[in-house]
Short mmCIF file of C-alpha atoms in Angstrom, two decimals:
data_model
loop_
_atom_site.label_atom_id
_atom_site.label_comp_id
_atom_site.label_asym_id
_atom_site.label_seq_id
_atom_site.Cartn_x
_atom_site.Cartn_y
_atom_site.Cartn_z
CA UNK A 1 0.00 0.00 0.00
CA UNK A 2 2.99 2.73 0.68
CA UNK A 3 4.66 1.65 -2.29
CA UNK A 4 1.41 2.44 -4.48
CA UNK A 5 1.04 5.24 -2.87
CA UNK A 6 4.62 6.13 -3.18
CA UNK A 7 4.51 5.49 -6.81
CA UNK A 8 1.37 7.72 -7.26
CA UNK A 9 2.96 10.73 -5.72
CA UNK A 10 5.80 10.56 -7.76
CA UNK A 11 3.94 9.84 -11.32
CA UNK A 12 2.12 12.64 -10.08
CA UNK A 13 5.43 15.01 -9.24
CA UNK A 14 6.89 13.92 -12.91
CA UNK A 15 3.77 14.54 -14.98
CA UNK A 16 1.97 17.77 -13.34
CA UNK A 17 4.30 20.81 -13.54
CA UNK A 18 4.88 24.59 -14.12
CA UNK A 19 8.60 23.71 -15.63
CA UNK A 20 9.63 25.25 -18.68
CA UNK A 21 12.99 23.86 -20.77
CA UNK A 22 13.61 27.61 -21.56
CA UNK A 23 11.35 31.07 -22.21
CA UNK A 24 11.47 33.75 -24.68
CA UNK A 25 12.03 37.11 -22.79
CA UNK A 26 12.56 40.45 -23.96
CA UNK A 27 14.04 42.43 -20.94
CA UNK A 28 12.23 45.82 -22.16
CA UNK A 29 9.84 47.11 -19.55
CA UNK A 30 6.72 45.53 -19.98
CA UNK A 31 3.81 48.06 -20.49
CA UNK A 32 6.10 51.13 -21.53
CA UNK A 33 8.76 49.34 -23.50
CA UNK A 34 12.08 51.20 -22.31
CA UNK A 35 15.00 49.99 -21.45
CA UNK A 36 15.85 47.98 -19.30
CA UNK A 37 18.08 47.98 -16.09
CA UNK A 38 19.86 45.29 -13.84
CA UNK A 39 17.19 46.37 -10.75
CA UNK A 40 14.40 45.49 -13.93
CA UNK A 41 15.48 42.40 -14.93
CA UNK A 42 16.41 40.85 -11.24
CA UNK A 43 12.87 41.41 -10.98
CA UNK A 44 12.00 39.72 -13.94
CA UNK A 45 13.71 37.06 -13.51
CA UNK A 46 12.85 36.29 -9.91
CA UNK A 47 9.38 36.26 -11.35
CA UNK A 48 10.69 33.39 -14.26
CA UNK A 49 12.29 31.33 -11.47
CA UNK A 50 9.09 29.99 -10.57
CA UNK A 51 8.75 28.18 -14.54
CA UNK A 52 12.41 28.14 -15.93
CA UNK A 53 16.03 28.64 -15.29
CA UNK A 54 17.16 30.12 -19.10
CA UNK A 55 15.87 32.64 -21.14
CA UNK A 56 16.47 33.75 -24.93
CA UNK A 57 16.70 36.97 -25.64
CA UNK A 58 17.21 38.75 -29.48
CA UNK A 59 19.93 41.31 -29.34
CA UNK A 60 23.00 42.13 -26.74
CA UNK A 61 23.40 45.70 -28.03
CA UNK A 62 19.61 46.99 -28.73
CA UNK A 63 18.44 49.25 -25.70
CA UNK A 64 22.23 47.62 -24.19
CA UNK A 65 19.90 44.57 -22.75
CA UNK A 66 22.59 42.08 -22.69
CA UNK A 67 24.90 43.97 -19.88
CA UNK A 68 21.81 44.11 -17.35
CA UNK A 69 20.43 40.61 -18.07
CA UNK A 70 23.99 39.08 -17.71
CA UNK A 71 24.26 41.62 -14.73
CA UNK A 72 21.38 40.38 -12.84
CA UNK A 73 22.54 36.73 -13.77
CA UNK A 74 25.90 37.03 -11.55
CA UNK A 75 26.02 34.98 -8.72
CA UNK A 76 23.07 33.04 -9.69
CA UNK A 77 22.54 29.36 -11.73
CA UNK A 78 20.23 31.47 -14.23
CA UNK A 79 21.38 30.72 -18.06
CA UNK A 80 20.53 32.57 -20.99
CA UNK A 81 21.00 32.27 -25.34
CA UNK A 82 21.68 35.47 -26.13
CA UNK A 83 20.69 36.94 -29.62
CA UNK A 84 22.04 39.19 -32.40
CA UNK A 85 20.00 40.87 -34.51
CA UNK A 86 20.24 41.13 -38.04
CA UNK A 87 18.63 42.74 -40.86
CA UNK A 88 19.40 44.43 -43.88
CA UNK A 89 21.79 46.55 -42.58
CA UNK A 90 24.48 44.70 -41.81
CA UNK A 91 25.68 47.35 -39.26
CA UNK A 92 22.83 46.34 -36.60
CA UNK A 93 24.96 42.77 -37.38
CA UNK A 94 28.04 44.64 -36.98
CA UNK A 95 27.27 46.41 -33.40
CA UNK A 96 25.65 43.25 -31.94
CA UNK A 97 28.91 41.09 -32.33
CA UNK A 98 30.87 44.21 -30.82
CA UNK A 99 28.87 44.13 -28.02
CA UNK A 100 29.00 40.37 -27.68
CA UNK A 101 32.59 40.05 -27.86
CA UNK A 102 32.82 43.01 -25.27
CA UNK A 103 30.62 41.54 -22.71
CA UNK A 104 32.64 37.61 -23.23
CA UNK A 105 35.62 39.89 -21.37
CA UNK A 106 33.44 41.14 -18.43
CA UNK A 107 31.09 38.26 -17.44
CA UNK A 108 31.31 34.70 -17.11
CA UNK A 109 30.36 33.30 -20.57
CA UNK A 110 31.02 29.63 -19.96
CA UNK A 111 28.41 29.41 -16.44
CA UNK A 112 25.80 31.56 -18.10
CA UNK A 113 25.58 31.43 -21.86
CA UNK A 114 24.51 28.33 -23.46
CA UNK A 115 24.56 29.01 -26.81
CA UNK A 116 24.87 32.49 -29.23
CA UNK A 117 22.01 32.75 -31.64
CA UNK A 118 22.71 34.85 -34.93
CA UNK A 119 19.26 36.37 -36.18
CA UNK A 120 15.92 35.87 -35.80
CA UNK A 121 13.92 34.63 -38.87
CA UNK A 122 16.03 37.51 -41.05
CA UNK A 123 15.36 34.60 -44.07
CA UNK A 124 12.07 34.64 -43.84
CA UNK A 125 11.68 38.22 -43.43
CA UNK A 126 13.97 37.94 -47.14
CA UNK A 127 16.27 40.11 -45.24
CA UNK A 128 19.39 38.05 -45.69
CA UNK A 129 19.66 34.95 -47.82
CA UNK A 130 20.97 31.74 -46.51
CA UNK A 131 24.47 31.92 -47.20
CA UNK A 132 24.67 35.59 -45.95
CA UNK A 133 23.24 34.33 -42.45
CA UNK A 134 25.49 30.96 -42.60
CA UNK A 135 28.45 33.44 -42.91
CA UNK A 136 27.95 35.42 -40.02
CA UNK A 137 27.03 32.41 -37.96
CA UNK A 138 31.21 31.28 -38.74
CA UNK A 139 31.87 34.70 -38.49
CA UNK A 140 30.55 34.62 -34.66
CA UNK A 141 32.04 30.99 -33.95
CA UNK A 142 35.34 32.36 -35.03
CA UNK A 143 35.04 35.29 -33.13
CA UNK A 144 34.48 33.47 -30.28
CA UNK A 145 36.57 30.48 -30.66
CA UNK A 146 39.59 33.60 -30.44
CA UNK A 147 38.63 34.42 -26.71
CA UNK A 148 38.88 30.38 -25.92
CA UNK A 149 35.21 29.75 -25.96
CA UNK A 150 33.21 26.81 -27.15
CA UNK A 151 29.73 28.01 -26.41
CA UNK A 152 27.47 26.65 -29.14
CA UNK A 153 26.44 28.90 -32.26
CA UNK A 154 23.07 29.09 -34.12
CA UNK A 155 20.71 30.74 -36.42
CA UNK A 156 16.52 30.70 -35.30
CA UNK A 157 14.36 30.42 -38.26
CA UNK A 158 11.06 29.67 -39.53
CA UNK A 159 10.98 25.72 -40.38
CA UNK A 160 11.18 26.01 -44.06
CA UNK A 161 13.57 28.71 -44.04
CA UNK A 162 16.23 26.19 -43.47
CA UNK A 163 18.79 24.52 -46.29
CA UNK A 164 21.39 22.31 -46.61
CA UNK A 165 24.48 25.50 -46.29
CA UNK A 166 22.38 26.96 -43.48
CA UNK A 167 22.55 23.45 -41.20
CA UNK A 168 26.14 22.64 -42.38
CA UNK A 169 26.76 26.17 -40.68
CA UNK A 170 25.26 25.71 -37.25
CA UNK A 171 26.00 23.90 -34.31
CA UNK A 172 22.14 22.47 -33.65
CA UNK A 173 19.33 23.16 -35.75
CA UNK A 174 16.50 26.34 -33.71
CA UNK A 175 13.82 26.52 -35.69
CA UNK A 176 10.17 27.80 -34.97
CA UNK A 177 6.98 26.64 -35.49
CA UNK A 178 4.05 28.63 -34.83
CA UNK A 179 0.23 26.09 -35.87
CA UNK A 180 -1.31 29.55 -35.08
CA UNK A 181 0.39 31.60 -38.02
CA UNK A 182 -0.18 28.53 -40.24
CA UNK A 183 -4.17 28.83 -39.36
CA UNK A 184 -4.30 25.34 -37.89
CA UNK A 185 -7.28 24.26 -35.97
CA UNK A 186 -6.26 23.57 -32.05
CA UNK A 187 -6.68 19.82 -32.76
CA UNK A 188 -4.64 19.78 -34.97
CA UNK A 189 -1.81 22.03 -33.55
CA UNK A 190 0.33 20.05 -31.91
CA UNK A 191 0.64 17.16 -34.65
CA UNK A 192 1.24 19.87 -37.09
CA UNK A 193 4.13 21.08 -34.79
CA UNK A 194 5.92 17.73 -34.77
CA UNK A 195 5.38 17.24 -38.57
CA UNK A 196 7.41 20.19 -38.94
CA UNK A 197 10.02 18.61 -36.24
CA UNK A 198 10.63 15.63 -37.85
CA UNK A 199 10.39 17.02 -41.20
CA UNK A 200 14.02 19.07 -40.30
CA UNK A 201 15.57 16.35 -38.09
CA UNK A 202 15.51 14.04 -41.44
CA UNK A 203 17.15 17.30 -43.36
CA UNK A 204 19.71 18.05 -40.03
CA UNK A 205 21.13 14.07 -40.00
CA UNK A 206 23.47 14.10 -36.81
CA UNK A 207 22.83 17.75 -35.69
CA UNK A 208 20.21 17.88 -32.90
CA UNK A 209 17.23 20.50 -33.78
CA UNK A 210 15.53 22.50 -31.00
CA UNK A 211 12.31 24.32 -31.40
CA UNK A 212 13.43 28.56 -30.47
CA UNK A 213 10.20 29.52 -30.53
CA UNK A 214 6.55 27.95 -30.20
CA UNK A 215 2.78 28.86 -28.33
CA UNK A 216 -0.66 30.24 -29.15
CA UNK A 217 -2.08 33.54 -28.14
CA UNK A 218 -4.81 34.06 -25.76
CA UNK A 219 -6.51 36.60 -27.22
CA UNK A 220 -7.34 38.96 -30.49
CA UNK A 221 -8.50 37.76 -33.71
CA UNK A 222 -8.78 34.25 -35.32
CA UNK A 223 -6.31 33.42 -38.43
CA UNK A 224 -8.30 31.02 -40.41
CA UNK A 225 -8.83 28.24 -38.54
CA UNK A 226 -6.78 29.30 -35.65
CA UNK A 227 -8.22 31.00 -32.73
CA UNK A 228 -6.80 32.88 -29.98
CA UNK A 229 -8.03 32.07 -26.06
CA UNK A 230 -6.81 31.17 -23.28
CA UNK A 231 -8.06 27.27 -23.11
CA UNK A 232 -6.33 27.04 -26.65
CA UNK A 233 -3.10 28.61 -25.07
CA UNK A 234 -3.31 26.33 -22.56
CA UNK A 235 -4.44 23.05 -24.35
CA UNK A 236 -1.59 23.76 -26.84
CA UNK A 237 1.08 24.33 -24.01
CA UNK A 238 0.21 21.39 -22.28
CA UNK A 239 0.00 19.04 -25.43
CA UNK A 240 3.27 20.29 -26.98
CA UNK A 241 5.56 20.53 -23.71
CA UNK A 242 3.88 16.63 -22.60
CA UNK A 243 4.98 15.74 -26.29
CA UNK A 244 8.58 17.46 -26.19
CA UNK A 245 9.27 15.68 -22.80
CA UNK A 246 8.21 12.16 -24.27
CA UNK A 247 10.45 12.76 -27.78
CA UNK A 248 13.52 14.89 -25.49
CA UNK A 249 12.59 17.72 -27.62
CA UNK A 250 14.18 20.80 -26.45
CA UNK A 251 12.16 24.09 -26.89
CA UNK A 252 11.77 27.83 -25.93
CA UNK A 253 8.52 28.72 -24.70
CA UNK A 254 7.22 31.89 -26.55
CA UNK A 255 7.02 34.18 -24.35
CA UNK A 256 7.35 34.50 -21.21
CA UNK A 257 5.17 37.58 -20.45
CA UNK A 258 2.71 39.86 -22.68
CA UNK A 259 4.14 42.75 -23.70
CA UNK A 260 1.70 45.75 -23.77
CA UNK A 261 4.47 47.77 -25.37
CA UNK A 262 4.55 46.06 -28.85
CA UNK A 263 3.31 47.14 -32.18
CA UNK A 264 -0.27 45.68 -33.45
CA UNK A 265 0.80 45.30 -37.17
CA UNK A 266 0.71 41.76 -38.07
CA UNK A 267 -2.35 40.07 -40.19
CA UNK A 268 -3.72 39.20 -36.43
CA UNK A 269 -4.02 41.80 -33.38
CA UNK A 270 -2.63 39.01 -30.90
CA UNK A 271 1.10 40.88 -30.79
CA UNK A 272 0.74 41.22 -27.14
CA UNK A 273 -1.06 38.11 -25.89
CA UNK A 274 1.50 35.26 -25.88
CA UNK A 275 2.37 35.19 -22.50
CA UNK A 276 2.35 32.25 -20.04
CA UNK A 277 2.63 35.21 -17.41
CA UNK A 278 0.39 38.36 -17.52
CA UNK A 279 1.70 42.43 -18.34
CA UNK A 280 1.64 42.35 -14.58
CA UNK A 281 3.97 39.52 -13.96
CA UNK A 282 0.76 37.32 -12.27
CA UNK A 283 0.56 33.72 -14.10
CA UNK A 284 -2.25 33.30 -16.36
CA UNK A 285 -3.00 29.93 -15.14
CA UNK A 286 -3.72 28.01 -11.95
CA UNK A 287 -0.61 25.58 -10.95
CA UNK A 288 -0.21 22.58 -12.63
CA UNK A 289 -0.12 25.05 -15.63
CA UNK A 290 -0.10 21.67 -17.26
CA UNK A 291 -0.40 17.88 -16.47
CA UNK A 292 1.23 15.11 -18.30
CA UNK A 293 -0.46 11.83 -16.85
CA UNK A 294 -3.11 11.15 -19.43
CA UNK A 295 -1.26 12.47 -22.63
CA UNK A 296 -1.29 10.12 -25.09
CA UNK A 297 0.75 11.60 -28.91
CA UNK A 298 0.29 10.81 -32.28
CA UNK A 299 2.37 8.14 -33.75
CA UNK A 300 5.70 9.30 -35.00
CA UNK A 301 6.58 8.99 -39.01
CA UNK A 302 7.52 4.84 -40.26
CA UNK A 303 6.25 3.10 -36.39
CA UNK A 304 3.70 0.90 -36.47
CA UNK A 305 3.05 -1.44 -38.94
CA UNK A 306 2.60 -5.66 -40.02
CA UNK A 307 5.41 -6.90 -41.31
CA UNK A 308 3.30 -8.84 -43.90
CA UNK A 309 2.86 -5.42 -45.49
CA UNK A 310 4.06 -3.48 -48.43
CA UNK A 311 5.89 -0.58 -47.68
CA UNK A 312 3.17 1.61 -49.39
CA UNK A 313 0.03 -0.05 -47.30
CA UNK A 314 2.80 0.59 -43.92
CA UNK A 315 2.52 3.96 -45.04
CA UNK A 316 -0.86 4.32 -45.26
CA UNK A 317 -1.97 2.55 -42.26
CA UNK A 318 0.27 4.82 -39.92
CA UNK A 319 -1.00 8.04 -41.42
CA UNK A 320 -4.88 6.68 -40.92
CA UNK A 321 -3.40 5.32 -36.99
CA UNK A 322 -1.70 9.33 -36.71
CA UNK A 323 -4.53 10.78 -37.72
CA UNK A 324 -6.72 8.76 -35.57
CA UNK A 325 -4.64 9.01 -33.01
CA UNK A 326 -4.31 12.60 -33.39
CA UNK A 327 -8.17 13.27 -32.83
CA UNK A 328 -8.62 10.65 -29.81
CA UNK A 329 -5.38 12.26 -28.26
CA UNK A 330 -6.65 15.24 -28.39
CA UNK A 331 -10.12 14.59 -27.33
CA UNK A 332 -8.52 13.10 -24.42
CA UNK A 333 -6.26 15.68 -23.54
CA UNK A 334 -8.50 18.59 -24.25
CA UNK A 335 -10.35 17.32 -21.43
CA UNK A 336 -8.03 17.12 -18.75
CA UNK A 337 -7.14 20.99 -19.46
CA UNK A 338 -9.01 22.28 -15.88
CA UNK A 339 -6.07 24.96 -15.25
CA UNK A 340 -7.29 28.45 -16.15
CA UNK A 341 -7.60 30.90 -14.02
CA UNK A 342 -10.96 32.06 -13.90
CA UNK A 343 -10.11 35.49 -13.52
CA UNK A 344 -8.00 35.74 -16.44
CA UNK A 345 -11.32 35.97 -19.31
CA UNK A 346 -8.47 39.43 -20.14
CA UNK A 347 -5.06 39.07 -20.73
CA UNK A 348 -2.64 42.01 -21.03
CA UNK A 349 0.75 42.63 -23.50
CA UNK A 350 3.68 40.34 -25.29
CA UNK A 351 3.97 38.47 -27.86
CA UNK A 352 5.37 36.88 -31.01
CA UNK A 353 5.50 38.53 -34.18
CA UNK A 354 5.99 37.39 -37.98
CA UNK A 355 7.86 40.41 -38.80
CA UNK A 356 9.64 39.97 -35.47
CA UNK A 357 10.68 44.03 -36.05
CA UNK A 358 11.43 43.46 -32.19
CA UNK A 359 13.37 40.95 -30.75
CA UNK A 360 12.96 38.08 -28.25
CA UNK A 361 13.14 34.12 -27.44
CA UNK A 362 15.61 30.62 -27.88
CA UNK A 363 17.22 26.96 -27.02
CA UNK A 364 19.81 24.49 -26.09
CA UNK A 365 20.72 21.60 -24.17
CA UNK A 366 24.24 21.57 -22.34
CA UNK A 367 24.20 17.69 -22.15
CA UNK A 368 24.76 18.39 -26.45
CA UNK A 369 27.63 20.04 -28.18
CA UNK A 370 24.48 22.16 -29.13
CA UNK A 371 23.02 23.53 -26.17
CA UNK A 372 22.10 24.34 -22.23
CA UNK A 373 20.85 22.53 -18.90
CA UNK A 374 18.38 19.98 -18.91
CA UNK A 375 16.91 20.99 -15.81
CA UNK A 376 13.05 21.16 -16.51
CA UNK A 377 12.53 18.21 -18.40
CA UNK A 378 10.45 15.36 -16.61
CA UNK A 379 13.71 13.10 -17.64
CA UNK A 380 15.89 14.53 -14.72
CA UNK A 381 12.60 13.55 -12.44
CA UNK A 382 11.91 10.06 -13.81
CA UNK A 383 15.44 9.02 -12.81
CA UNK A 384 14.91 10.45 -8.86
CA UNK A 385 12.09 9.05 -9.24
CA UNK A 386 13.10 5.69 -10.54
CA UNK A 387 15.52 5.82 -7.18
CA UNK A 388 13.34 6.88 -4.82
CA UNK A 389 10.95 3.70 -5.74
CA UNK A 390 13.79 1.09 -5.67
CA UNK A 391 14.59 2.89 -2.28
CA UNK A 392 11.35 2.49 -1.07
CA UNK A 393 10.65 -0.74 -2.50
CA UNK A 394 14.05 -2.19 -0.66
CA UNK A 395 12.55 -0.44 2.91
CA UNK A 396 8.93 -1.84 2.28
CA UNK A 397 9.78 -5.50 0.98
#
């Protein structure tokens, strides 16, 4: 009886959660949009340490919000990917890397950066073509390499925005995918998402690929079949993350807060409504934000499957299982999603944008040549876990 009990508690501890692998964060003050400062941020991120330990952020040098986030870091186990912007000037470029390379000789790269990220979907914006963005990406891994640092090197783009030159240039693959700005129906979203994953781990071969940015807005207007609210937010956070954790998908949550501050100019009006965490720092759902114990995913690409079969009628029978799959899964799981806070029928600022004019949000694992710590993934809990039943068991029998 205390060993079934034991064993409920901790399936419960491993599959209920607030954890994040990593958020998207601009440090700009929320409603107003300045600048930030080291006071601003500490208070940020005490906020964060609630869901996450790392944050992505877009540019070192714009509004100087790499010195105060790295600032507020000191003396702390927070990590961050920090970002340089690009466009078509390649001056913005230009200043970022200055700014990088100035801050690797005042803070302590190799504790709190896990990875450099060059641009922000500046291919799909046709801002830079793929072999201008693969060169700056050796560009920064030279740069650094000089100052005696290995600290892994990137690009974050839009899933199709990625070639053969572009993945021969990076250390890991950080792409995005956004169901939402596809117009994918909420059932639908999360499948869609992993299509898109496995689609660019074929194309990546050995190179590990990390989702830098994915989530759904709570609020403003549908795009086609997509619609913003709060149980889609939620149903689609707690159906990708419970599908990332059972694949050891990395990701960066987008975002961590609304952002009240950012320009409506997209197709949409849901710029400022991608928060987990409200424009005044208060979470947007009741804890577990999400639970894990009843998810059940789609089947992956080539499982399933008689052996009797030709490869063609294989084919077929998995994409009728996905699909089937797919719609029972989420049936299932769209159930289960009891989390929102029932005051939160508003929610206030931040968010993702297509033109991504602003910038904001990344990935990485540190147990990878390609990334940070593994520290919010249920993996790290199933093995205490795992040791705290044989433990028990040993005491009990």
């Amino acid at each position: 009886m205390k060993l079934a009990l034991t064993l409920t508690a901790l399936v419960s501890a491993v599959s209920a959660a607030n954890e994040f692998r990593a958020m998207a964060y601009n440090p700009k003050q929320l409603k107003t949009g300045d600048c930030p400062t080291v006071d601003s941020v500490s208070g940020d991120l005490e906020v964060l340490s609630k869901y996450t330990n790392e944050v992505r952020i877009y540019s070192v040098q714009d509004c100087n919000q790499g010195e105060p986030v790295l600032r507020a870091m000191e003396n702390t186990d927070w990590k961050v990917q920090l970002g340089l912007w690009i466009n078509k000037d390649d001056s913005v470029y230009e200043a970022d890397k200055k700014e990088l390379l100035r801050l690797a000789g005042v803070f302590d790269f190799k504790k709190h950066v896990t990875s450099v990220i060059v641009g922000n979907e500046a291919i799909y914006r046709e801002e830079q073509t793929s072999a201008q963005v693969a060169a700056k990406v050796r560009d920064v891994k030279q740069a650094l390499t000089k100052l005696g640092l290995s600290i892994p090197v990137t690009t974050s783009e839009t899933w199709p925005s990625y070639d053969k030159q572009l993945i021969d240039a990076v250390d890991y693959v950080n792409m995005h995918a956004f169901p939402f700005w596809e117009g994918i129906h909420i059932d639908d979203a999360q499948s869609k998402a992993f299509e898109h994953i496995y689609d660019l781990q074929k194309l990546a071969g050995s190179k590990k690929v990390v989702v830098g940015e994915t989530g759904w807005p709570d609020s403003g207007a549908n795009y086609d079949a997509a619609e913003p609210s709060l149980k889609n937010e939620q149903r689609y956070l707690q159906e990708f993350i419970c599908r990332a954790q059972l694949e050891k998908v990395d990701y960066v949550w987008f975002s961590a807060f609304d952002e009240a501050w950012k320009p409506v100019n997209n197709a949409s009006d849901v710029e400022t409504h991608w928060g987990v965490l409200k424009g005044d720092k208060t979470p947007k759902f009741k804890s577990p934000m999400y639970d894990c114990s009843k998810f059940v995913p789609s089947s992956k690409p080539g499982e399933s499957g008689s052996d009797d079969k030709s490869s063609e009628d294989k084919e077929s029978d998995e994409e009728n299982s996905g699909k089937s799959s797919d719609k029972s899964s989420d049936k299932d799981n769209s159930s289960e999603i009891d989390g929102l806070d029932e005051d939160e029928s508003d929610s206030e600022s931040g968010s993702n944008d297509e033109d991504k004019s602003d910038s904001e949000s990344g990935s990485n694992d540190e147990d990878d040549s390609s990334s940070g710590a593994l520290s919010h993934t249920s993996i790290s809990m199933v093995s205490v876990a795992a040791s705290v039943v044989a433990l028990t068991a040993a005491a009990l029998f």
